[in-house]
Short mmCIF file of C-alpha atoms in Angstrom, two decimals:
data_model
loop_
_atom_site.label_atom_id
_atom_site.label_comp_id
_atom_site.label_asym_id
_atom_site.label_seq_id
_atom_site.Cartn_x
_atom_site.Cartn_y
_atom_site.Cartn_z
CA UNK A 10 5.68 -36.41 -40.69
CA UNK A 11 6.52 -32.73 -40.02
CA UNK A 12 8.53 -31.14 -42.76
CA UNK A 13 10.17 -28.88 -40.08
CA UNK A 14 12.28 -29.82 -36.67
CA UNK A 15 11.44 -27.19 -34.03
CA UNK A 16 14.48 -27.85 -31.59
CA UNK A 17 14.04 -28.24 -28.12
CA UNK A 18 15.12 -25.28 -26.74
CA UNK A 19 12.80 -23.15 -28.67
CA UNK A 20 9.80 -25.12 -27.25
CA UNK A 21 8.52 -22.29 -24.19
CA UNK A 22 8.62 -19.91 -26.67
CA UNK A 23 6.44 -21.76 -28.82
CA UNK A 24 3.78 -21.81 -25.99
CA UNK A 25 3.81 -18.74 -24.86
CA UNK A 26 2.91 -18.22 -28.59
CA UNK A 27 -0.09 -20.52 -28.56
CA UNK A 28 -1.30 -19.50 -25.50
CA UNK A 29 -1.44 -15.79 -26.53
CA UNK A 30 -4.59 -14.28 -26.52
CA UNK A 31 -5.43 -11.25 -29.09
CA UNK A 32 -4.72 -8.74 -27.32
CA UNK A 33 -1.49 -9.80 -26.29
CA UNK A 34 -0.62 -10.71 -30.21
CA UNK A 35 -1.66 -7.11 -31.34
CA UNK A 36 0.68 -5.75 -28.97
CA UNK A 37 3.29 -8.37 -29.87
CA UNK A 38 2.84 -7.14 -33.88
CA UNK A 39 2.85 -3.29 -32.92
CA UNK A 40 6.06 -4.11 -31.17
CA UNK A 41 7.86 -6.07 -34.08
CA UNK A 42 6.84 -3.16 -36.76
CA UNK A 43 8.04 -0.47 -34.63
CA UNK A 44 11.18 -2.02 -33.94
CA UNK A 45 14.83 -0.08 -33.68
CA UNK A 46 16.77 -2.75 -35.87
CA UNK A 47 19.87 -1.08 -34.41
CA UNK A 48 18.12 -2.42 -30.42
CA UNK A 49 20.07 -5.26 -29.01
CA UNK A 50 18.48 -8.95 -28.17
CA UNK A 51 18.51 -8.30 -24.31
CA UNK A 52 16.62 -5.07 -24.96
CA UNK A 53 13.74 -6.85 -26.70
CA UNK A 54 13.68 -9.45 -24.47
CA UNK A 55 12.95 -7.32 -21.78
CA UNK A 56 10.71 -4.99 -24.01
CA UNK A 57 8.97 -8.43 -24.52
CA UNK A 58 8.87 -9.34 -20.45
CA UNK A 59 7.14 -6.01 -19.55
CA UNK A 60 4.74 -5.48 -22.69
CA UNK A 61 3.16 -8.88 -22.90
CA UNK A 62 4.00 -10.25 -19.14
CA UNK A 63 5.44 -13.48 -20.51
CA UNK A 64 9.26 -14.80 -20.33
CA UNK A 65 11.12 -12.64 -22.97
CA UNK A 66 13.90 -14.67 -23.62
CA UNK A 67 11.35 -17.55 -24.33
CA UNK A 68 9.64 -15.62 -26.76
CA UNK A 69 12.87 -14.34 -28.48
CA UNK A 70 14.41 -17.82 -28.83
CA UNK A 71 11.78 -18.46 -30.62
CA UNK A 72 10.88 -14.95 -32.55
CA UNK A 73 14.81 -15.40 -33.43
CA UNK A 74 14.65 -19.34 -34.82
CA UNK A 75 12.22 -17.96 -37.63
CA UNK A 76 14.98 -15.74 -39.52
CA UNK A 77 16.55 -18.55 -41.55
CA UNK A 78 13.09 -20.11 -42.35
CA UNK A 79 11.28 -16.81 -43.39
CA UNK A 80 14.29 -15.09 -45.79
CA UNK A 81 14.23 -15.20 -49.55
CA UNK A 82 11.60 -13.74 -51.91
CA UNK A 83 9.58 -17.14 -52.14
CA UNK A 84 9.06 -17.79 -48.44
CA UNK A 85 5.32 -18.50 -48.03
CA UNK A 86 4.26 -17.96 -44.45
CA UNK A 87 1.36 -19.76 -44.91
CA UNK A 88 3.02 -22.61 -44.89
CA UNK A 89 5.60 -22.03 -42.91
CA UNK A 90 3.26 -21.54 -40.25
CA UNK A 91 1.44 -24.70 -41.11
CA UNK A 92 4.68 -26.70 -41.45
CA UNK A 93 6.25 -25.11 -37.91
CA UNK A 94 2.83 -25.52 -36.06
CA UNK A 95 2.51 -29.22 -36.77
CA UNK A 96 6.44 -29.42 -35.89
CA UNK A 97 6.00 -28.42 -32.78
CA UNK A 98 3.03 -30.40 -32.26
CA UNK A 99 4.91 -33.61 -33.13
CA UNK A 100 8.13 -32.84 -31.72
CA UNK A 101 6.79 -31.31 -28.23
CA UNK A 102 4.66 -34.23 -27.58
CA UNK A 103 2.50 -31.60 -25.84
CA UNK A 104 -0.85 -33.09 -26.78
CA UNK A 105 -2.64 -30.20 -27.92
CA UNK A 106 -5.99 -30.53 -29.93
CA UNK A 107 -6.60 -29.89 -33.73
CA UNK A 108 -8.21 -26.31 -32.12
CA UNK A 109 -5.06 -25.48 -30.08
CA UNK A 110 -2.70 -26.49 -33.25
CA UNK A 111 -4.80 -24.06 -35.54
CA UNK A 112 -4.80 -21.33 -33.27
CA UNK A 113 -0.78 -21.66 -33.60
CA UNK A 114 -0.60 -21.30 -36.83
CA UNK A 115 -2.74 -18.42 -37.20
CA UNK A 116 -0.72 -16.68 -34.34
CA UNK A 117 2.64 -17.77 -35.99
CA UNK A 118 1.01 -16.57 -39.19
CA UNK A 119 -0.04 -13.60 -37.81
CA UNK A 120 4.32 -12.84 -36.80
CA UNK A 121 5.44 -14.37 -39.81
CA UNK A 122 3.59 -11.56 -41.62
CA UNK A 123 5.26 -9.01 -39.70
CA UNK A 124 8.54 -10.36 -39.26
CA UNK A 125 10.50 -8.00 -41.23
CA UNK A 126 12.35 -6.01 -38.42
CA UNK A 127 13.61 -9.10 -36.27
CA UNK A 128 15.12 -10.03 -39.78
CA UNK A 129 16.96 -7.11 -40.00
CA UNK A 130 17.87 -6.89 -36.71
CA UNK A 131 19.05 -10.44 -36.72
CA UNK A 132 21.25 -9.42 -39.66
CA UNK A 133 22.48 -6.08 -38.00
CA UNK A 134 24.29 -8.48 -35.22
CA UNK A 135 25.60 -10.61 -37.94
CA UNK A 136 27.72 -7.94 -39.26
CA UNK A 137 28.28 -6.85 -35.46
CA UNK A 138 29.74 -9.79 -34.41
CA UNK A 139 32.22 -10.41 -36.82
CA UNK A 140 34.87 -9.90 -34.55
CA UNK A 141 35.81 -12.27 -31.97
CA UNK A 142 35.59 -9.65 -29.07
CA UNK A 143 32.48 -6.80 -28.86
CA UNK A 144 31.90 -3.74 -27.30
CA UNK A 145 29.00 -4.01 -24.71
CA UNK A 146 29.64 -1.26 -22.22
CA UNK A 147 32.40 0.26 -20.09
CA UNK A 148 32.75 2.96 -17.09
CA UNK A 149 35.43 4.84 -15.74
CA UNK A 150 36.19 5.35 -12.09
CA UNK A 151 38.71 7.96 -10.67
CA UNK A 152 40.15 7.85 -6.55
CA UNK A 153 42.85 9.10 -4.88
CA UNK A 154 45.13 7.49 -2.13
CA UNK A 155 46.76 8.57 0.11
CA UNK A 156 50.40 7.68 0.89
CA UNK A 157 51.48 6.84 3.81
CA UNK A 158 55.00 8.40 5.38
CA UNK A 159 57.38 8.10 7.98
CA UNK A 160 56.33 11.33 10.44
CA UNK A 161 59.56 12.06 11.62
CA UNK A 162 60.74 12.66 7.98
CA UNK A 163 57.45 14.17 7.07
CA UNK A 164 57.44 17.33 5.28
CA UNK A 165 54.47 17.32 3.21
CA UNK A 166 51.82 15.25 2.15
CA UNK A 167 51.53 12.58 -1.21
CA UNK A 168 48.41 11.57 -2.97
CA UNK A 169 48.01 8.94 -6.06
CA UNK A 170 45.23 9.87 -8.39
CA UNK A 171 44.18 6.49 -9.84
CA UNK A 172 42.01 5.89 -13.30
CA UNK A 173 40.35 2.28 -13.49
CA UNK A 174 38.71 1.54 -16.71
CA UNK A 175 35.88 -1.34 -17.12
CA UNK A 176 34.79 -2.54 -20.09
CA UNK A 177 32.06 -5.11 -20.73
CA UNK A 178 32.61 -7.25 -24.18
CA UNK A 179 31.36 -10.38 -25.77
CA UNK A 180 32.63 -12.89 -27.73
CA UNK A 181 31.60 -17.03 -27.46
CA UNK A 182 31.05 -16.10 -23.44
CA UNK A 183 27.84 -13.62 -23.10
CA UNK A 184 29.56 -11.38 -20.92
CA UNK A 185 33.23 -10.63 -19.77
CA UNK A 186 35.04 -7.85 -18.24
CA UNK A 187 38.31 -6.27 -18.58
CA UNK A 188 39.74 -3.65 -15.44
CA UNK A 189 42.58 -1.83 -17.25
CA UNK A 190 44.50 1.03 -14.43
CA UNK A 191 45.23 3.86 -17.16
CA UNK A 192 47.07 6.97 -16.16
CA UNK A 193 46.28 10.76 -17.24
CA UNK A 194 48.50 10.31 -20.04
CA UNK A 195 46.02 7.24 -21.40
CA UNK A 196 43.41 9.05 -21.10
CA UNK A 197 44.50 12.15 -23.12
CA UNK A 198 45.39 9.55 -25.91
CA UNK A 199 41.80 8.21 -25.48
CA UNK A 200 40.29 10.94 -25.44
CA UNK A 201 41.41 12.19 -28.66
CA UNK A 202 41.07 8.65 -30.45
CA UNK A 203 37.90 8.58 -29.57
CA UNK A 204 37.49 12.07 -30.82
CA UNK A 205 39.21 11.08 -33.98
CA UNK A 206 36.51 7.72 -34.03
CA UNK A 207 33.59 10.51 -33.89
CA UNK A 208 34.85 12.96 -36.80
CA UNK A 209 35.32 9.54 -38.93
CA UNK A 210 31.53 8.65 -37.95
CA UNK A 211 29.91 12.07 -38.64
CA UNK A 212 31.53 12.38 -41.39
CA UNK A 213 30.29 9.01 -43.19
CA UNK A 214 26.87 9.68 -42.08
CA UNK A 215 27.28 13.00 -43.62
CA UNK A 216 28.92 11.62 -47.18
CA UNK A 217 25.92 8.61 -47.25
CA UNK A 218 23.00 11.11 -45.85
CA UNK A 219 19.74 10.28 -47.74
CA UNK A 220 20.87 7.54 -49.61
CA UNK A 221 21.82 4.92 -46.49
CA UNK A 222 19.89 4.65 -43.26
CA UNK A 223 22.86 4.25 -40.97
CA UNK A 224 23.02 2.52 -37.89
#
C-alpha cells in the first residue's frame, strides 16, 4: 500500500517524468537551479514547453505538487521518491514494469535533489496572493473622436480625447479584466501615485541592500 496519494490531475506530469530521457532531465535540473524565484508559473510552463518539448503545464502540476512533500529540514528525498514513484504506480493503474517504476524514482530523485527554487518560488506567490484581487498586466489606449455638428450652426470644429485603461488581475478566476475610461486629470493623479509607489520601492531596496535579496 503506497504511503503517498498522487492525485489524478497530476498524473501526465508524472509521465512525462518517467518517460524523460537524460538529456532531457539535465536540461530539466539546469533549468530548476537557475531559476528567477520572482518568474511567474505561466512563464515556466512555457520555459518548460520549449526547453524539453513536452506539455509544460503537465510538468508544472506536477513539479508544483512536490512543495508540501519536500519542505522541512528532515525531508528525505530518497524516500520520497520511492514512496511517490510506487504512488503513482498504484494509483495510475498504468502498468509499468519494476524497470519503468525505478527509472521514476531515480528521475524524481534526481528533481527532488534540486528542488530548491520551485520551493521558493512556490512560496513567493504565497505571499503574492494574499489579496483577493492581483496585478497581472494592464495597457493604456488613447483616441480621439470627433463630434459631430449641425453645419448650418457650424463654426468650428470639436474633438474628445479619450483614455481607456485595461488591466488584467487574478483572483479565484485565472484571468479577468477591468476597462476603466479615465480622463487627463486621472492620469496626472496616476502618474504621480505611481511615482510616489516607485520612491517607496527604491527606497526599501536601498534601506535592506545587502542584507535582503528583494524581489
Amino acid at each position: 500500500m503506497a504511503e503517498i496519494m498522487v492525485p489524478e490531475q497530476v498524473f501526465p506530469g508524472f509521465k512525462i517524468i518517467n518517460e524523460f530521457n537524460d538529456s532531457q532531465l539535465g536540461s530539466l535540473v539546469d533549468y530548476l537551479n537557475s531559476l528567477d524565484i520572482g518568474k511567474l508559473y505561466g512563464d515556466i510552463a512555457k520555459d518548460l514547453s520549449n526547453l524539453l518539448k513536452i506539455d509544460g503545464d503537465d510538468l508544472l502540476r506536477a513539479l508544483l505538487s512536490f512543495t508540501g512533500l519536500s519542505s522541512g529540514e528532515n525531508a528525505d528525498v530518497a524516500v520520497l521518491s520511492k514512496n511517490l514513484a510506487e504512488s503513482y504506480k498504484e494509483f495510475s493503474r498504468v502498468g509499468i514494469n519494476t524497470k519503468e517504476t525505478n527509472k521514476l524514482k531515480a528521475n524524481l530523485l534526481q528533481i527532488l535533489s534540486n528542488f530548491e527554487k520551485i520551493r521558493l518560488i512556490d512560496k513567493v506567490r504565497e505571499y503574492k496572493v494574499e489579496n483577493s484581487n492581483n496585478f497581472r498586466d494592464f495597457k493604456l489606449l488613447t483616441d480621439i473622436r470627433f463630434m459631430q455638428v449641425d453645419e448650418a450652426s457650424k463654426s468650428e470644429n470639436y474633438g474628445i480625447i479619450l483614455h481607456k485603461f485595461y488591466i488584467e488581475y487574478q483572483n479565484f478566476i485565472p484571468r479577468n479584466e477591468l476597462h476603466l475610461h479615465v480622463g487627463i486629470e486621472d492620469l496626472i493623479e496616476l502618474k504621480a501615485e505611481i511615482e510616489k509607489a516607485i520612491e517607496r520601492d527604491k527606497m526599501l531596496r536601498e534601506s535592506f541592500a545587502g542584507d535582503i535579496r528583494l524581489i
